[in-house]
Amino acid sequence: MDLSIVIPLLDEAESLPELSVWIEKVMKENRFSYEIIFVDDGSSDDSWEVIEKLSAANPNIKGIRFQRNYGKSAGLNEGFRAASGEVVITMDADLQDSPDEIPELRKMILENGYDVVSGWKKKRYDNTITKNIPSKFFNWVTRRMSKIKLHDFNCGLKAYRNKVVKSIEVYGEMHRYIPVLAKWSGFKKIGEKVVEHRARKYGKSKFGWRRFVNGFLDLMSITFVGKFSKRPMHFFGLWGTIFFLLGLGISLFLIISKIIDFNYGLTNKPGFYLALTALIIGMQLFLAGFLGELISRNAPGRNAYMIEKKLGI
Ligand code: UDP
Ligand code: MG
Protein backbone atom coordinates (compact mmCIF):
# COMPACT_ATOMS: atom_id res chain seq x y z
CA MET A 1 0.00 0.00 0.00
CA ASP A 2 1.35 3.43 -0.97
CA LEU A 3 -0.28 5.63 1.63
CA SER A 4 -1.98 5.56 5.00
CA ILE A 5 -3.75 8.77 5.92
CA VAL A 6 -4.33 9.04 9.63
CA ILE A 7 -6.92 11.58 10.73
CA PRO A 8 -7.66 12.12 14.43
CA LEU A 9 -10.94 13.86 15.02
CA LEU A 10 -13.23 15.13 17.71
CA ASP A 11 -16.70 16.34 16.76
CA GLU A 12 -16.00 17.02 13.10
CA ALA A 13 -19.03 15.31 11.53
CA GLU A 14 -19.72 18.14 9.06
CA SER A 15 -16.21 18.16 7.64
CA LEU A 16 -15.72 14.43 7.12
CA PRO A 17 -17.69 13.83 3.89
CA GLU A 18 -16.06 16.77 2.13
CA LEU A 19 -12.62 15.78 3.37
CA SER A 20 -12.91 12.18 2.21
CA VAL A 21 -14.22 13.16 -1.22
CA TRP A 22 -11.24 15.47 -1.61
CA ILE A 23 -8.72 12.85 -0.48
CA GLU A 24 -10.29 10.24 -2.77
CA LYS A 25 -9.97 12.63 -5.68
CA VAL A 26 -6.25 13.19 -5.04
CA MET A 27 -5.65 9.46 -4.59
CA LYS A 28 -7.42 8.64 -7.84
CA GLU A 29 -5.58 11.28 -9.83
CA ASN A 30 -2.26 9.90 -8.65
CA ARG A 31 -3.28 6.23 -8.79
CA PHE A 32 -2.19 5.63 -5.21
CA SER A 33 -3.28 2.59 -3.27
CA TYR A 34 -4.29 3.97 0.11
CA GLU A 35 -6.24 3.74 3.30
CA ILE A 36 -7.84 6.52 5.31
CA ILE A 37 -7.85 5.80 9.03
CA PHE A 38 -10.27 8.03 10.90
CA VAL A 39 -9.64 7.94 14.62
CA ASP A 40 -12.74 9.14 16.41
CA ASP A 41 -11.44 10.45 19.71
CA GLY A 42 -14.71 10.01 21.59
CA SER A 43 -16.85 12.45 19.60
CA SER A 44 -20.25 13.33 20.98
CA ASP A 45 -21.73 14.38 17.63
CA ASP A 46 -22.46 11.80 14.92
CA SER A 47 -18.91 11.63 13.55
CA TRP A 48 -18.79 7.86 14.00
CA GLU A 49 -22.05 7.32 12.09
CA VAL A 50 -20.61 9.43 9.28
CA ILE A 51 -17.42 7.34 9.28
CA GLU A 52 -19.50 4.13 9.11
CA LYS A 53 -21.37 5.48 6.11
CA LEU A 54 -18.21 6.60 4.35
CA SER A 55 -16.58 3.26 5.03
CA ALA A 56 -19.55 1.34 3.63
CA ALA A 57 -19.26 3.32 0.40
CA ASN A 58 -15.45 3.06 0.16
CA PRO A 59 -13.60 0.11 1.72
CA ASN A 60 -10.37 2.15 1.78
CA ILE A 61 -11.91 4.15 4.60
CA LYS A 62 -11.30 2.64 8.02
CA GLY A 63 -12.11 3.77 11.51
CA ILE A 64 -11.13 3.46 15.13
CA ARG A 65 -13.41 4.78 17.83
CA PHE A 66 -12.23 5.49 21.36
CA GLN A 67 -14.46 4.83 24.31
CA ARG A 68 -13.91 8.39 25.47
CA ASN A 69 -11.88 11.47 24.59
CA TYR A 70 -8.18 10.72 25.08
CA GLY A 71 -6.71 13.60 23.09
CA LYS A 72 -5.13 14.07 19.69
CA SER A 73 -1.89 12.31 20.65
CA ALA A 74 -3.71 9.12 21.58
CA GLY A 75 -5.62 9.27 18.31
CA LEU A 76 -2.41 9.60 16.30
CA ASN A 77 -0.77 6.84 18.31
CA GLU A 78 -3.51 4.31 17.56
CA GLY A 79 -3.71 5.43 13.93
CA PHE A 80 0.04 4.83 13.67
CA ARG A 81 -0.30 1.34 15.11
CA ALA A 82 -2.87 0.48 12.45
CA ALA A 83 -1.18 2.17 9.46
CA SER A 84 0.23 -0.17 6.83
CA GLY A 85 1.07 2.25 4.00
CA GLU A 86 4.66 2.78 2.87
CA VAL A 87 4.24 6.47 3.69
CA VAL A 88 2.01 7.65 6.52
CA ILE A 89 0.35 11.05 6.30
CA THR A 90 -1.34 12.74 9.24
CA MET A 91 -3.77 15.57 8.83
CA ASP A 92 -6.47 17.39 10.77
CA ALA A 93 -10.09 16.60 10.04
CA ASP A 94 -11.28 20.19 9.93
CA LEU A 95 -10.34 20.94 6.29
CA GLN A 96 -7.60 23.34 7.43
CA ASP A 97 -5.00 21.07 5.79
CA SER A 98 -5.16 20.49 2.06
CA PRO A 99 -5.00 16.93 0.67
CA ASP A 100 -3.47 18.41 -2.48
CA GLU A 101 -0.16 18.53 -0.59
CA ILE A 102 -0.04 14.74 -0.17
CA PRO A 103 1.69 13.73 -3.44
CA GLU A 104 4.54 16.19 -2.92
CA LEU A 105 4.99 15.15 0.72
CA ARG A 106 5.11 11.50 -0.33
CA LYS A 107 7.71 12.33 -2.97
CA MET A 108 9.95 14.01 -0.43
CA ILE A 109 9.93 10.84 1.66
CA LEU A 110 10.46 8.38 -1.17
CA GLU A 111 12.71 10.34 -3.53
CA ASN A 112 14.53 12.84 -1.34
CA GLY A 113 15.13 10.36 1.46
CA TYR A 114 13.41 12.21 4.28
CA ASP A 115 12.19 10.21 7.28
CA VAL A 116 9.76 12.89 8.38
CA VAL A 117 8.43 15.90 6.50
CA SER A 118 6.52 18.46 8.50
CA GLY A 119 4.11 20.93 6.98
CA TRP A 120 4.82 24.60 7.57
CA LYS A 121 1.79 26.86 7.69
CA LYS A 122 3.77 29.86 6.54
CA LYS A 123 0.61 31.86 6.02
CA ARG A 124 -1.89 31.00 8.72
CA TYR A 125 -5.59 31.54 8.80
CA ASP A 126 -6.04 31.59 12.55
CA ASN A 127 -6.58 34.32 15.08
CA THR A 128 -3.29 36.22 15.23
CA ILE A 129 -3.00 37.09 18.89
CA THR A 130 -4.03 33.85 20.54
CA LYS A 131 -2.33 31.49 18.11
CA ASN A 132 0.39 32.93 15.95
CA ILE A 133 2.46 34.75 18.57
CA PRO A 134 2.52 31.98 21.19
CA SER A 135 3.19 29.53 18.40
CA LYS A 136 6.25 31.51 17.24
CA PHE A 137 7.63 31.41 20.76
CA PHE A 138 6.84 27.73 21.16
CA ASN A 139 8.55 26.87 17.90
CA TRP A 140 11.60 28.92 18.79
CA VAL A 141 12.06 27.17 22.14
CA THR A 142 11.47 23.73 20.65
CA ARG A 143 13.92 24.47 17.84
CA ARG A 144 16.64 25.50 20.30
CA MET A 145 16.01 22.61 22.59
CA SER A 146 15.80 19.87 19.98
CA LYS A 147 18.22 21.32 17.38
CA ILE A 148 15.69 20.42 14.70
CA LYS A 149 15.32 23.20 12.17
CA LEU A 150 11.54 23.31 11.78
CA HIS A 151 9.35 26.40 11.73
CA ASP A 152 6.07 24.74 12.62
CA PHE A 153 6.36 21.72 14.92
CA ASN A 154 2.64 21.60 15.66
CA CYS A 155 1.43 21.43 12.05
CA GLY A 156 -1.15 18.65 11.75
CA LEU A 157 -0.09 17.83 8.21
CA LYS A 158 3.01 15.66 8.20
CA ALA A 159 4.43 12.71 6.34
CA TYR A 160 6.42 9.82 7.77
CA ARG A 161 8.23 6.78 6.52
CA ASN A 162 6.24 3.83 7.88
CA LYS A 163 9.02 2.61 10.13
CA VAL A 164 9.16 5.99 11.87
CA VAL A 165 5.58 5.80 13.11
CA LYS A 166 6.08 2.23 14.24
CA SER A 167 9.00 3.19 16.42
CA ILE A 168 7.58 6.17 18.25
CA GLU A 169 5.05 6.45 21.00
CA VAL A 170 2.84 9.53 21.04
CA TYR A 171 1.39 9.97 24.52
CA GLY A 172 0.15 12.82 26.72
CA GLU A 173 0.10 15.87 24.48
CA MET A 174 3.25 14.93 22.64
CA HIS A 175 1.65 15.37 19.22
CA ARG A 176 3.31 18.80 19.26
CA TYR A 177 6.71 17.16 19.45
CA ILE A 178 6.53 14.21 17.07
CA PRO A 179 9.59 15.34 15.09
CA VAL A 180 11.49 15.44 18.39
CA LEU A 181 10.30 11.93 19.25
CA ALA A 182 11.36 10.78 15.77
CA LYS A 183 14.80 12.27 16.25
CA TRP A 184 15.20 10.50 19.57
CA SER A 185 14.33 7.24 17.86
CA GLY A 186 17.24 7.82 15.54
CA PHE A 187 15.62 9.30 12.43
CA LYS A 188 17.79 12.15 11.36
CA LYS A 189 16.44 13.39 8.05
CA ILE A 190 13.66 15.68 9.11
CA GLY A 191 12.49 18.23 6.58
CA GLU A 192 9.68 20.66 6.02
CA LYS A 193 7.46 21.83 3.23
CA VAL A 194 5.43 25.01 3.07
CA VAL A 195 1.81 23.96 2.95
CA GLU A 196 -1.41 25.74 2.23
CA HIS A 197 -3.41 26.50 5.35
CA ARG A 198 -7.11 27.25 5.25
CA ALA A 199 -9.61 28.81 7.60
CA ARG A 200 -11.78 26.40 9.55
CA LYS A 201 -14.99 25.85 7.63
CA TYR A 202 -17.16 23.97 10.13
CA GLY A 203 -17.10 23.49 13.88
CA LYS A 204 -14.62 25.14 16.22
CA SER A 205 -11.07 24.72 17.49
CA LYS A 206 -10.68 22.08 20.18
CA PHE A 207 -7.69 23.63 21.88
CA GLY A 208 -8.42 26.65 24.10
CA TRP A 209 -6.20 28.75 26.35
CA ARG A 210 -5.06 25.59 28.09
CA ARG A 211 -2.80 24.93 25.12
CA PHE A 212 -0.36 27.47 26.60
CA VAL A 213 -0.20 25.85 30.00
CA ASN A 214 -0.11 22.30 28.67
CA GLY A 215 2.28 23.18 25.89
CA PHE A 216 4.67 24.76 28.37
CA LEU A 217 4.53 21.87 30.84
CA ASP A 218 5.02 19.37 28.04
CA LEU A 219 7.99 21.35 26.82
CA MET A 220 9.55 21.10 30.27
CA SER A 221 8.84 17.44 30.58
CA ILE A 222 10.05 16.63 27.08
CA THR A 223 13.27 18.54 27.72
CA PHE A 224 13.74 16.69 30.96
CA VAL A 225 12.71 13.30 29.61
CA GLY A 226 14.96 13.81 26.61
CA LYS A 227 17.94 14.56 28.77
CA PHE A 228 17.47 12.35 31.78
CA SER A 229 14.77 9.71 31.30
CA LYS A 230 17.31 6.96 30.78
CA ARG A 231 19.50 8.19 33.62
CA PRO A 232 17.45 10.05 36.24
CA MET A 233 20.24 9.60 38.77
CA HIS A 234 22.42 12.00 36.80
CA PHE A 235 20.00 14.78 37.63
CA PHE A 236 18.52 13.87 40.99
CA GLY A 237 21.66 12.18 42.22
CA LEU A 238 23.80 15.22 41.48
CA TRP A 239 21.53 17.70 43.23
CA GLY A 240 20.80 15.26 46.02
CA THR A 241 24.51 14.87 46.67
CA ILE A 242 25.12 18.62 46.58
CA PHE A 243 22.36 19.29 49.13
CA PHE A 244 23.40 16.37 51.29
CA LEU A 245 27.05 17.46 51.39
CA LEU A 246 25.99 21.04 52.17
CA GLY A 247 23.89 19.78 55.11
CA LEU A 248 26.66 17.51 56.26
CA GLY A 249 29.23 20.31 56.06
CA ILE A 250 27.13 22.68 58.16
CA SER A 251 26.38 19.90 60.66
CA LEU A 252 30.06 19.11 61.04
CA PHE A 253 30.81 22.78 61.58
CA LEU A 254 28.14 22.95 64.29
CA ILE A 255 29.34 19.76 65.98
CA ILE A 256 32.95 20.93 66.00
CA SER A 257 31.88 24.32 67.40
CA LYS A 258 30.02 22.47 70.13
CA ILE A 259 33.06 20.32 70.96
CA ILE A 260 35.35 23.35 71.14
CA ASP A 261 32.95 25.41 73.19
CA PHE A 262 30.45 23.44 75.25
CA ASN A 263 28.26 26.51 75.72
CA TYR A 264 27.88 27.03 71.98
CA GLY A 265 24.08 27.15 71.34
CA LEU A 266 23.06 24.96 68.43
CA THR A 267 19.32 25.34 68.00
CA ASN A 268 19.35 29.14 67.91
CA LYS A 269 21.69 29.21 64.88
CA PRO A 270 20.32 29.59 61.33
CA GLY A 271 22.90 27.01 60.28
CA PHE A 272 21.12 24.39 62.34
CA TYR A 273 17.93 24.76 60.32
CA LEU A 274 19.81 25.07 57.07
CA ALA A 275 21.66 21.85 57.77
CA LEU A 276 18.45 20.07 58.68
CA THR A 277 16.62 21.21 55.57
CA ALA A 278 19.53 20.55 53.25
CA LEU A 279 19.96 17.00 54.57
CA ILE A 280 16.28 16.25 54.11
CA ILE A 281 16.10 17.76 50.61
CA GLY A 282 19.27 15.92 49.66
CA MET A 283 17.85 12.60 50.80
CA GLN A 284 14.56 13.27 49.03
CA LEU A 285 16.25 14.09 45.73
CA PHE A 286 18.47 11.06 46.02
CA LEU A 287 15.48 8.83 46.67
CA ALA A 288 13.57 10.38 43.75
CA GLY A 289 16.53 9.62 41.51
CA PHE A 290 16.74 6.09 42.78
CA LEU A 291 13.02 5.47 42.22
CA GLY A 292 13.34 7.09 38.79
CA GLU A 293 16.10 4.65 37.93
CA LEU A 294 13.97 1.69 38.98
CA ILE A 295 10.99 2.97 37.01
CA SER A 296 12.94 3.73 33.86
CA ARG A 297 14.37 0.24 33.94
CA ASN A 298 10.90 -1.30 34.10
CA ALA A 299 9.09 1.23 31.89
CA PRO A 300 6.26 -0.47 30.05
CA GLY A 301 5.93 -0.21 26.29
CA ARG A 302 2.98 2.02 25.77
CA ASN A 303 -0.24 3.40 27.14
CA ALA A 304 -3.38 1.35 26.77
CA TYR A 305 -6.31 3.20 25.28
CA MET A 306 -9.74 1.66 25.41
CA ILE A 307 -10.94 1.17 21.88
CA GLU A 308 -14.68 0.78 21.53
CA LYS A 309 -14.98 -0.23 17.89
CA LYS A 310 -12.90 -0.83 14.81
CA LEU A 311 -13.83 -0.69 11.17
CA GLY A 312 -11.85 -2.52 8.51
CA ILE A 313 -8.73 -2.84 10.68
N1 UDP B 1 -8.69 16.60 17.94
C1 UDP B 1 -8.78 15.31 18.47
N2 UDP B 1 -8.91 15.17 19.84
C2 UDP B 1 -8.93 16.24 20.68
C3 UDP B 1 -8.81 17.54 20.12
C4 UDP B 1 -8.69 17.69 18.77
O1 UDP B 1 -8.75 14.32 17.74
O2 UDP B 1 -9.06 16.04 21.88
C5 UDP B 1 -8.55 16.77 16.48
C6 UDP B 1 -9.52 17.74 15.85
O3 UDP B 1 -10.76 17.16 15.59
C7 UDP B 1 -8.78 18.13 14.59
C8 UDP B 1 -7.33 18.12 15.04
O4 UDP B 1 -7.29 17.33 16.22
O5 UDP B 1 -8.96 17.16 13.58
C9 UDP B 1 -6.81 19.54 15.31
O6 UDP B 1 -7.66 20.21 16.22
P1 UDP B 1 -8.12 21.71 16.01
O7 UDP B 1 -8.45 21.98 14.59
O8 UDP B 1 -9.21 21.95 17.00
O9 UDP B 1 -6.82 22.49 16.42
P2 UDP B 1 -6.29 23.87 15.81
O10 UDP B 1 -6.28 23.74 14.31
O11 UDP B 1 -7.25 24.91 16.29
O12 UDP B 1 -4.92 24.00 16.39
MG1 MG C 1 -7.75 23.15 13.09
GROMACS .gro file of C-alpha atoms and ligand atoms in nm, residues 92 94 96 200, ligand 2:
model
    5
   92ASP     CA    1  -0.647   1.739   1.077
   94ASP     CA    2  -1.128   2.019   0.993
   96GLN     CA    3  -0.760   2.334   0.743
  200ARG     CA    4  -1.178   2.640   0.955
  315MG      MG    5  -0.775   2.315   1.309
   0.00000   0.00000   0.00000
